Amino acid sequence: MTPRTADPLPVLPYPPSRHAGRPPGRRALLRHLDRPGDLFRHLGPNWYAAVMGTGITADAAATLPVRVPGLRTAATGVWALAAVLLVLLTAAWAVHWTRHRENARAHAHHPVAAHFWGAPPMALMTVGTGALLLGGDWIGRTAALAADAVLWTGGTLFGLAVCVWIPYRTITGGPAAPDAAFGGWLMPVVPPMVSAASGALLVPHLPAGQARLTLLLACCAMFGVSLLAGLAVITLLWGRLVHHGAGPDPMAPTLWIVLGPLGQSVTAANLLGREAATALPAPYATGAQVLAVLYGLPVWGFAMMWLALAAALTLRAARRGLPFSLTWWGFTFPVGTCVTGTSALALRTGSTALAGAAVALYALLAAAWAVVACGTLRHGASGRLFLPAPPPAPAPGPAGPAH
């Protein structure tokens, strides 16, 4: 049986449309599409990464261990933008499934695009968390709690289904090529970790007793699901990088996805440790708080090492001309989880060094979000992001030119 190759997600440069080379004329908007309705034709689940990146930019601001005047108001506005994006994108995706069902099903069969089915459930929970952390200022605490409960429940059920369904398809779809592993393989297995972290925020809102205990234990179990599956995938990715290189340059942003399960696990461990005392007996509650630090700090250290490695490989790709694509949203959500994890450790330990690191990481996140959001708006308005694209050229091998 022929091994499956890692056909990449649609990335720039895009093939020219029939309007290429023509004056913009009256239809400057979506000018690269043959007709405006074509924007629904190839709308894959990877578009939800824009909601994830926007939502985490808001959520991370609310968790910082320092208070910056005006930041909370700005963050609430960004959360509102993420919520609007979620509604609009879900409506557009419904049109995609209605009008272009074969294309929609093809995403689930694609050896790369299928993994991004993990994005929709994480988008739901990220917006829900923002409602609880920030949205109450505008819509009231009761409405914010209800919104988070609904989005967390829907995102959790969706994410648990995806974390079994997509790996099952990968396993039964035939052997993968030796160099097939890439950062996107983590996308289906990260949602349970997001459920663990965001679910911890709901624990104190449940009645004391079995309801609260059940949710806490469920979050701990989902922490384990994502942690162990994520470690397996990261190991495969590390082996591919060592034996086969970084791969095509346009795929470099997907290396940042590794930060997602790392940072989110640190966040989840600290939040679950904080809420353990409200549901578990004293010995276990104390152990959960100790684990938050003894697990969180080593994993945080590895996350910072991976951040430096991913940044170096991305700069290497940028020097050779890194085209803009939706994979650039990989620069946002994973870094955002590092912000929330660092902030949680700073608050628990009282470390000013970690507090400074959280602020520095948030500055990186805000800058990345601004760049990627502007790029998405510009290329989306022209219609380029809604076109399918051929695979990028392979990256130079070991015998290629030195960089």
Tab-separated table of C-alpha atoms in Angstrom:
chain	number	residue	atom	x	y	z
A	1	MET	CA	0.000	0.000	0.000
A	2	THR	CA	1.354	3.431	-0.904
A	3	PRO	CA	2.002	5.646	2.115
A	4	ARG	CA	-0.147	8.736	2.363
A	5	THR	CA	1.688	11.995	1.863
A	6	ALA	CA	1.107	15.174	3.802
A	7	ASP	CA	-0.782	17.266	1.263
A	8	PRO	CA	-0.775	20.711	2.844
A	9	LEU	CA	-3.710	22.954	3.540
A	10	PRO	CA	-4.500	25.678	1.031
A	11	VAL	CA	-1.749	28.278	1.245
A	12	LEU	CA	-0.554	31.144	-0.880
A	13	PRO	CA	0.482	31.645	-3.650
A	14	TYR	CA	-2.964	30.932	-5.027
A	15	PRO	CA	-3.676	29.959	-8.624
A	16	PRO	CA	-4.941	32.892	-10.683
A	17	SER	CA	-8.660	33.241	-11.166
A	18	ARG	CA	-10.234	34.168	-14.460
A	19	HIS	CA	-10.132	37.773	-13.273
A	20	ALA	CA	-6.328	37.773	-12.957
A	21	GLY	CA	-4.702	40.529	-14.951
A	22	ARG	CA	-7.937	42.462	-15.389
A	23	PRO	CA	-8.454	45.959	-13.992
A	24	PRO	CA	-10.263	45.845	-10.643
A	25	GLY	CA	-13.206	47.719	-12.156
A	26	ARG	CA	-16.332	47.924	-10.081
A	27	ARG	CA	-15.796	44.660	-8.188
A	28	ALA	CA	-12.626	45.289	-6.200
A	29	LEU	CA	-14.094	43.298	-3.309
A	30	LEU	CA	-13.564	39.525	-3.795
A	31	ARG	CA	-11.991	40.320	-7.165
A	32	HIS	CA	-10.052	37.033	-7.228
A	33	LEU	CA	-13.260	35.000	-7.200
A	34	ASP	CA	-15.215	34.282	-10.361
A	35	ARG	CA	-18.415	35.089	-8.466
A	36	PRO	CA	-19.009	36.354	-4.907
A	37	GLY	CA	-20.837	33.158	-3.952
A	38	ASP	CA	-17.601	31.197	-4.405
A	39	LEU	CA	-16.393	32.365	-1.000
A	40	PHE	CA	-18.504	29.516	0.477
A	41	ARG	CA	-17.136	26.844	-1.863
A	42	HIS	CA	-13.882	25.962	-0.039
A	43	LEU	CA	-14.670	27.203	3.488
A	44	GLY	CA	-12.875	24.619	5.634
A	45	PRO	CA	-12.837	24.160	9.433
A	46	ASN	CA	-9.396	25.812	9.568
A	47	TRP	CA	-11.185	29.178	9.330
A	48	TYR	CA	-12.222	28.720	12.977
A	49	ALA	CA	-8.579	29.320	13.909
A	50	ALA	CA	-9.344	33.026	13.388
A	51	VAL	CA	-11.980	32.831	16.132
A	52	MET	CA	-9.586	30.925	18.391
A	53	GLY	CA	-6.800	33.463	17.908
A	54	THR	CA	-9.075	36.447	18.427
A	55	GLY	CA	-10.757	34.923	21.463
A	56	ILE	CA	-7.515	33.971	23.222
A	57	THR	CA	-6.161	37.485	22.702
A	58	ALA	CA	-9.076	38.720	24.787
A	59	ASP	CA	-9.032	35.892	27.338
A	60	ALA	CA	-5.291	36.148	27.975
A	61	ALA	CA	-5.583	39.860	28.782
A	62	ALA	CA	-8.069	39.046	31.543
A	63	THR	CA	-5.657	36.594	33.186
A	64	LEU	CA	-2.548	38.800	33.313
A	65	PRO	CA	-1.048	39.166	36.816
A	66	VAL	CA	-0.788	42.943	36.313
A	67	ARG	CA	-3.467	45.543	35.656
A	68	VAL	CA	-3.055	47.888	32.699
A	69	PRO	CA	-5.474	50.842	32.470
A	70	GLY	CA	-7.922	50.391	29.616
A	71	LEU	CA	-6.763	46.857	28.772
A	72	ARG	CA	-9.869	45.151	30.133
A	73	THR	CA	-12.175	47.370	28.081
A	74	ALA	CA	-10.133	46.767	24.942
A	75	ALA	CA	-10.053	43.035	25.651
A	76	THR	CA	-13.826	42.964	26.069
A	77	GLY	CA	-14.147	44.589	22.664
A	78	VAL	CA	-11.873	41.936	21.159
A	79	TRP	CA	-13.972	39.222	22.820
A	80	ALA	CA	-17.109	40.742	21.287
A	81	LEU	CA	-15.372	40.663	17.896
A	82	ALA	CA	-14.554	36.967	18.407
A	83	ALA	CA	-18.178	36.259	19.298
A	84	VAL	CA	-19.413	38.031	16.160
A	85	LEU	CA	-16.850	36.156	14.051
A	86	LEU	CA	-18.047	32.854	15.544
A	87	VAL	CA	-21.651	33.583	14.611
A	88	LEU	CA	-20.829	34.797	11.093
A	89	LEU	CA	-18.426	31.955	10.375
A	90	THR	CA	-20.861	29.329	11.632
A	91	ALA	CA	-23.566	30.776	9.376
A	92	ALA	CA	-21.159	30.770	6.423
A	93	TRP	CA	-20.106	27.191	7.194
A	94	ALA	CA	-23.767	26.168	7.211
A	95	VAL	CA	-24.078	27.621	3.710
A	96	HIS	CA	-20.909	25.739	2.712
A	97	TRP	CA	-22.391	22.450	3.932
A	98	THR	CA	-25.694	23.173	2.205
A	99	ARG	CA	-24.374	24.267	-1.182
A	100	HIS	CA	-21.046	22.431	-1.406
A	101	ARG	CA	-21.540	19.240	0.567
A	102	GLU	CA	-18.965	17.254	-1.430
A	103	ASN	CA	-16.256	19.825	-0.707
A	104	ALA	CA	-17.257	19.852	2.959
A	105	ARG	CA	-16.964	16.077	3.191
A	106	ALA	CA	-13.650	16.176	1.352
A	107	HIS	CA	-12.112	18.158	4.213
A	108	ALA	CA	-12.721	15.198	6.532
A	109	HIS	CA	-10.967	12.847	4.076
A	110	HIS	CA	-7.981	15.111	3.423
A	111	PRO	CA	-4.818	13.897	5.240
A	112	VAL	CA	-4.065	17.449	6.437
A	113	ALA	CA	-7.326	19.424	6.403
A	114	ALA	CA	-9.121	16.757	8.461
A	115	HIS	CA	-7.019	17.543	11.523
A	116	PHE	CA	-8.353	21.087	11.601
A	117	TRP	CA	-11.764	19.777	12.612
A	118	GLY	CA	-10.335	20.389	16.079
A	119	ALA	CA	-10.627	24.146	15.542
A	120	PRO	CA	-14.445	24.586	15.723
A	121	PRO	CA	-14.869	23.093	19.232
A	122	MET	CA	-11.923	25.116	20.552
A	123	ALA	CA	-13.394	28.260	19.002
A	124	LEU	CA	-16.668	27.627	20.828
A	125	MET	CA	-14.978	27.191	24.202
A	126	THR	CA	-12.614	30.133	23.746
A	127	VAL	CA	-15.516	32.495	23.128
A	128	GLY	CA	-17.390	30.924	26.049
A	129	THR	CA	-14.464	31.480	28.398
A	130	GLY	CA	-14.260	35.090	27.265
A	131	ALA	CA	-17.936	35.522	28.093
A	132	LEU	CA	-17.279	34.407	31.671
A	133	LEU	CA	-14.036	36.369	32.110
A	134	LEU	CA	-15.001	39.558	30.273
A	135	GLY	CA	-18.464	39.457	28.746
A	136	GLY	CA	-20.248	39.897	32.054
A	137	ASP	CA	-19.175	43.556	32.023
A	138	TRP	CA	-21.415	44.127	28.985
A	139	ILE	CA	-24.118	41.439	28.998
A	140	GLY	CA	-24.413	40.748	32.738
A	141	ARG	CA	-23.039	37.912	34.852
A	142	THR	CA	-26.091	35.661	34.469
A	143	ALA	CA	-26.106	35.857	30.668
A	144	ALA	CA	-22.323	35.432	30.548
A	145	LEU	CA	-22.452	32.302	32.704
A	146	ALA	CA	-25.264	30.843	30.607
A	147	ALA	CA	-23.385	31.556	27.376
A	148	ASP	CA	-20.226	29.920	28.722
A	149	ALA	CA	-22.123	26.861	29.944
A	150	VAL	CA	-23.766	26.350	26.546
A	151	LEU	CA	-20.589	26.932	24.526
A	152	TRP	CA	-18.476	24.789	26.867
A	153	THR	CA	-20.948	21.902	26.712
A	154	GLY	CA	-21.239	22.053	22.927
A	155	GLY	CA	-17.494	22.502	22.440
A	156	THR	CA	-16.647	19.675	24.838
A	157	LEU	CA	-18.973	17.153	23.206
A	158	PHE	CA	-17.792	18.215	19.759
A	159	GLY	CA	-14.134	18.065	20.831
A	160	LEU	CA	-14.413	14.617	22.411
A	161	ALA	CA	-15.983	13.298	19.214
A	162	VAL	CA	-13.254	14.855	17.088
A	163	CYS	CA	-10.393	13.554	19.263
A	164	VAL	CA	-11.565	9.983	18.528
A	165	TRP	CA	-12.968	10.404	15.014
A	166	ILE	CA	-9.999	12.097	13.324
A	167	PRO	CA	-7.289	9.809	14.799
A	168	TYR	CA	-9.476	6.837	13.830
A	169	ARG	CA	-9.628	8.088	10.243
A	170	THR	CA	-5.875	8.649	10.261
A	171	ILE	CA	-5.192	5.140	11.563
A	172	THR	CA	-7.587	3.364	9.198
A	173	GLY	CA	-6.827	5.472	6.119
A	174	GLY	CA	-3.659	3.583	5.220
A	175	PRO	CA	-0.035	4.069	6.282
A	176	ALA	CA	1.184	7.653	6.424
A	177	ALA	CA	4.412	8.750	4.765
A	178	PRO	CA	7.449	8.898	7.090
A	179	ASP	CA	7.453	12.707	6.855
A	180	ALA	CA	3.680	13.166	7.215
A	181	ALA	CA	3.614	14.339	10.840
A	182	PHE	CA	3.121	18.079	11.285
A	183	GLY	CA	1.861	20.436	13.970
A	184	GLY	CA	-1.725	20.133	12.782
A	185	TRP	CA	-1.840	16.539	14.016
A	186	LEU	CA	-2.279	18.069	17.476
A	187	MET	CA	-5.453	19.940	16.566
A	188	PRO	CA	-7.896	17.022	17.132
A	189	VAL	CA	-6.404	16.082	20.511
A	190	VAL	CA	-6.114	19.557	22.069
A	191	PRO	CA	-9.869	20.278	22.540
A	192	PRO	CA	-10.181	18.079	25.672
A	193	MET	CA	-7.375	20.122	27.275
A	194	VAL	CA	-9.255	23.317	26.432
A	195	SER	CA	-12.321	21.701	28.005
A	196	ALA	CA	-10.309	20.926	31.143
A	197	ALA	CA	-9.041	24.490	31.506
A	198	SER	CA	-12.295	26.252	30.672
A	199	GLY	CA	-14.385	23.726	32.588
A	200	ALA	CA	-12.408	24.475	35.747
A	201	LEU	CA	-13.803	28.007	35.613
A	202	LEU	CA	-17.338	26.575	35.760
A	203	VAL	CA	-16.694	24.322	38.771
A	204	PRO	CA	-17.389	26.961	41.488
A	205	HIS	CA	-20.670	27.889	39.783
A	206	LEU	CA	-22.118	24.414	40.351
A	207	PRO	CA	-23.780	23.326	43.611
A	208	ALA	CA	-21.374	21.848	46.136
A	209	GLY	CA	-21.450	18.074	46.232
A	210	GLN	CA	-21.700	15.542	43.448
A	211	ALA	CA	-22.332	18.056	40.652
A	212	ARG	CA	-19.173	19.997	41.402
A	213	LEU	CA	-17.137	16.831	42.019
A	214	THR	CA	-18.314	15.252	38.742
A	215	LEU	CA	-17.294	18.265	36.666
A	216	LEU	CA	-13.900	18.501	38.367
A	217	LEU	CA	-13.183	14.801	37.841
A	218	ALA	CA	-14.339	15.014	34.209
A	219	CYS	CA	-11.965	17.915	33.609
A	220	CYS	CA	-9.102	15.959	35.170
A	221	ALA	CA	-9.877	12.985	32.930
A	222	MET	CA	-9.947	15.193	29.834
A	223	PHE	CA	-6.638	16.689	30.943
A	224	GLY	CA	-5.185	13.184	30.789
A	225	VAL	CA	-6.756	12.386	27.416
A	226	SER	CA	-5.194	15.404	25.773
A	227	LEU	CA	-1.887	15.289	27.645
A	228	LEU	CA	-0.994	11.707	26.738
A	229	ALA	CA	-2.262	11.932	23.155
A	230	GLY	CA	-0.430	15.227	22.724
A	231	LEU	CA	2.850	13.784	24.012
A	232	ALA	CA	2.580	10.958	21.469
A	233	VAL	CA	2.048	13.406	18.612
A	234	ILE	CA	4.826	15.764	19.742
A	235	THR	CA	7.204	12.802	19.797
A	236	LEU	CA	6.236	11.915	16.214
A	237	LEU	CA	6.683	15.527	15.151
A	238	TRP	CA	10.102	15.776	16.787
A	239	GLY	CA	11.200	12.618	14.967
A	240	ARG	CA	9.994	13.992	11.654
A	241	LEU	CA	11.859	17.272	12.168
A	242	VAL	CA	15.086	15.471	13.024
A	243	HIS	CA	14.905	12.872	10.250
A	244	HIS	CA	13.168	14.806	7.464
A	245	GLY	CA	13.664	18.495	8.179
A	246	ALA	CA	11.187	21.305	8.729
A	247	GLY	CA	9.255	20.669	5.502
A	248	PRO	CA	7.797	23.245	3.100
A	249	ASP	CA	8.221	26.835	4.255
A	250	PRO	CA	4.484	27.680	4.186
A	251	MET	CA	3.928	24.993	6.827
A	252	ALA	CA	6.334	26.652	9.307
A	253	PRO	CA	3.523	28.392	11.262
A	254	THR	CA	2.054	24.986	12.147
A	255	LEU	CA	5.118	24.325	14.315
A	256	TRP	CA	3.710	26.858	16.780
A	257	ILE	CA	0.681	24.629	17.389
A	258	VAL	CA	2.856	22.536	19.721
A	259	LEU	CA	2.714	25.424	22.202
A	260	GLY	CA	-1.071	24.966	22.425
A	261	PRO	CA	-1.257	21.724	24.432
A	262	LEU	CA	1.810	22.736	26.457
A	263	GLY	CA	0.562	26.139	27.531
A	264	GLN	CA	-3.023	24.982	27.937
A	265	SER	CA	-1.968	22.068	30.127
A	266	VAL	CA	-0.109	24.446	32.460
A	267	THR	CA	-3.210	26.631	32.573
A	268	ALA	CA	-5.484	23.650	33.223
A	269	ALA	CA	-3.259	22.213	35.954
A	270	ASN	CA	-3.290	25.511	37.845
A	271	LEU	CA	-7.011	26.158	37.454
A	272	LEU	CA	-7.921	22.606	38.458
A	273	GLY	CA	-5.541	22.870	41.415
A	274	ARG	CA	-7.252	26.084	42.487
A	275	GLU	CA	-10.736	24.571	42.335
A	276	ALA	CA	-9.808	21.173	43.796
A	277	ALA	CA	-10.319	22.437	47.341
A	278	THR	CA	-13.994	23.104	46.569
A	279	ALA	CA	-14.716	19.499	45.595
A	280	LEU	CA	-11.998	17.101	46.815
A	281	PRO	CA	-10.906	16.055	50.345
A	282	ALA	CA	-7.910	17.837	51.826
A	283	PRO	CA	-5.071	15.444	50.888
A	284	TYR	CA	-6.055	15.373	47.228
A	285	ALA	CA	-6.838	19.065	47.060
A	286	THR	CA	-3.402	19.876	48.451
A	287	GLY	CA	-1.778	17.438	46.050
A	288	ALA	CA	-3.544	19.083	43.114
A	289	GLN	CA	-2.150	22.474	44.125
A	290	VAL	CA	1.356	21.065	44.493
A	291	LEU	CA	1.072	19.338	41.106
A	292	ALA	CA	0.110	22.649	39.506
A	293	VAL	CA	3.594	23.988	40.241
A	294	LEU	CA	5.684	20.801	40.001
A	295	TYR	CA	4.076	19.956	36.633
A	296	GLY	CA	3.590	23.494	35.396
A	297	LEU	CA	7.123	24.845	35.709
A	298	PRO	CA	8.950	22.021	33.836
A	299	VAL	CA	6.366	22.026	31.045
A	300	TRP	CA	6.542	25.824	30.874
A	301	GLY	CA	10.308	25.552	30.437
A	302	PHE	CA	9.908	23.123	27.531
A	303	ALA	CA	7.281	25.407	25.993
A	304	MET	CA	9.725	28.334	26.059
A	305	MET	CA	12.367	26.164	24.399
A	306	TRP	CA	9.897	25.142	21.689
A	307	LEU	CA	8.850	28.767	21.220
A	308	ALA	CA	12.467	29.705	20.518
A	309	LEU	CA	12.886	26.749	18.142
A	310	ALA	CA	9.649	27.516	16.274
A	311	ALA	CA	10.603	31.190	16.019
A	312	ALA	CA	14.024	30.311	14.566
A	313	LEU	CA	12.512	27.950	11.982
A	314	THR	CA	9.860	30.533	11.097
A	315	LEU	CA	12.480	33.256	10.586
A	316	ARG	CA	14.394	30.832	8.373
A	317	ALA	CA	11.259	30.316	6.289
A	318	ALA	CA	10.536	34.059	6.238
A	319	ARG	CA	13.972	34.811	4.783
A	320	ARG	CA	13.040	32.574	1.854
A	321	GLY	CA	9.670	34.262	1.431
A	322	LEU	CA	6.924	32.986	3.741
A	323	PRO	CA	3.537	33.553	2.030
A	324	PHE	CA	0.506	34.583	4.022
A	325	SER	CA	-2.139	31.928	4.659
A	326	LEU	CA	-4.591	30.872	7.332
A	327	THR	CA	-1.833	28.823	8.947
A	328	TRP	CA	-0.507	32.151	10.278
A	329	TRP	CA	-3.234	31.974	12.934
A	330	GLY	CA	-0.927	29.376	14.485
A	331	PHE	CA	1.056	32.371	15.773
A	332	THR	CA	-1.847	33.420	18.033
A	333	PHE	CA	-3.806	30.783	19.981
A	334	PRO	CA	-0.772	28.687	20.999
A	335	VAL	CA	1.072	31.780	22.250
A	336	GLY	CA	-2.113	32.811	24.063
A	337	THR	CA	-2.134	29.550	26.012
A	338	CYS	CA	1.445	30.280	27.051
A	339	VAL	CA	0.270	33.656	28.357
A	340	THR	CA	-2.517	32.109	30.429
A	341	GLY	CA	-0.210	29.358	31.720
A	342	THR	CA	2.532	31.822	32.646
A	343	SER	CA	0.035	34.131	34.332
A	344	ALA	CA	-1.367	31.236	36.368
A	345	LEU	CA	2.110	30.238	37.542
A	346	ALA	CA	2.978	33.834	38.377
A	347	LEU	CA	-0.146	34.253	40.512
A	348	ARG	CA	0.389	30.931	42.294
A	349	THR	CA	4.093	31.414	43.042
A	350	GLY	CA	4.183	35.209	43.440
A	351	SER	CA	7.129	35.329	41.029
A	352	THR	CA	7.777	38.769	39.524
A	353	ALA	CA	9.945	37.120	36.856
A	354	LEU	CA	7.023	35.003	35.680
A	355	ALA	CA	4.744	38.042	35.810
A	356	GLY	CA	7.182	39.884	33.545
A	357	ALA	CA	7.327	36.882	31.218
A	358	ALA	CA	3.520	36.836	31.020
A	359	VAL	CA	3.457	40.504	30.022
A	360	ALA	CA	6.197	39.969	27.416
A	361	LEU	CA	4.369	36.967	25.948
A	362	TYR	CA	1.147	38.951	25.817
A	363	ALA	CA	2.909	41.738	23.922
A	364	LEU	CA	4.075	39.096	21.421
A	365	LEU	CA	0.526	37.727	21.191
A	366	ALA	CA	-1.038	41.149	20.631
A	367	ALA	CA	1.474	41.994	17.906
A	368	ALA	CA	0.961	38.630	16.193
A	369	TRP	CA	-2.819	38.994	16.339
A	370	ALA	CA	-2.698	42.478	14.824
A	371	VAL	CA	-0.470	41.323	11.943
A	372	VAL	CA	-2.454	38.161	11.208
A	373	ALA	CA	-5.849	39.852	11.546
A	374	CYS	CA	-4.820	42.582	9.103
A	375	GLY	CA	-3.448	39.986	6.683
A	376	THR	CA	-6.642	37.943	6.898
A	377	LEU	CA	-8.785	41.020	6.299
A	378	ARG	CA	-6.713	42.123	3.321
A	379	HIS	CA	-6.401	38.739	1.592
A	380	GLY	CA	-9.935	37.766	2.534
A	381	ALA	CA	-11.388	40.965	1.084
A	382	SER	CA	-9.627	40.303	-2.225
A	383	GLY	CA	-10.918	36.727	-2.259
A	384	ARG	CA	-7.485	35.074	-2.224
A	385	LEU	CA	-8.079	33.193	1.017
A	386	PHE	CA	-11.211	31.599	-0.430
A	387	LEU	CA	-9.396	29.973	-3.353
A	388	PRO	CA	-8.007	26.422	-3.341
A	389	ALA	CA	-4.275	26.196	-3.877
A	390	PRO	CA	-1.729	23.670	-5.121
A	391	PRO	CA	0.825	22.248	-2.683
A	392	PRO	CA	3.864	24.466	-2.079
A	393	ALA	CA	7.248	23.509	-3.462
A	394	PRO	CA	9.266	21.189	-1.209
A	395	ALA	CA	11.757	22.773	1.119
A	396	PRO	CA	15.431	22.461	0.197
A	397	GLY	CA	16.930	19.227	1.500
A	398	PRO	CA	20.121	18.822	3.486
A	399	ALA	CA	22.137	19.141	0.278
A	400	GLY	CA	20.433	22.431	-0.584
A	401	PRO	CA	21.886	25.881	-0.082
A	402	ALA	CA	23.006	26.834	3.367
A	403	HIS	CA	20.940	29.372	5.271
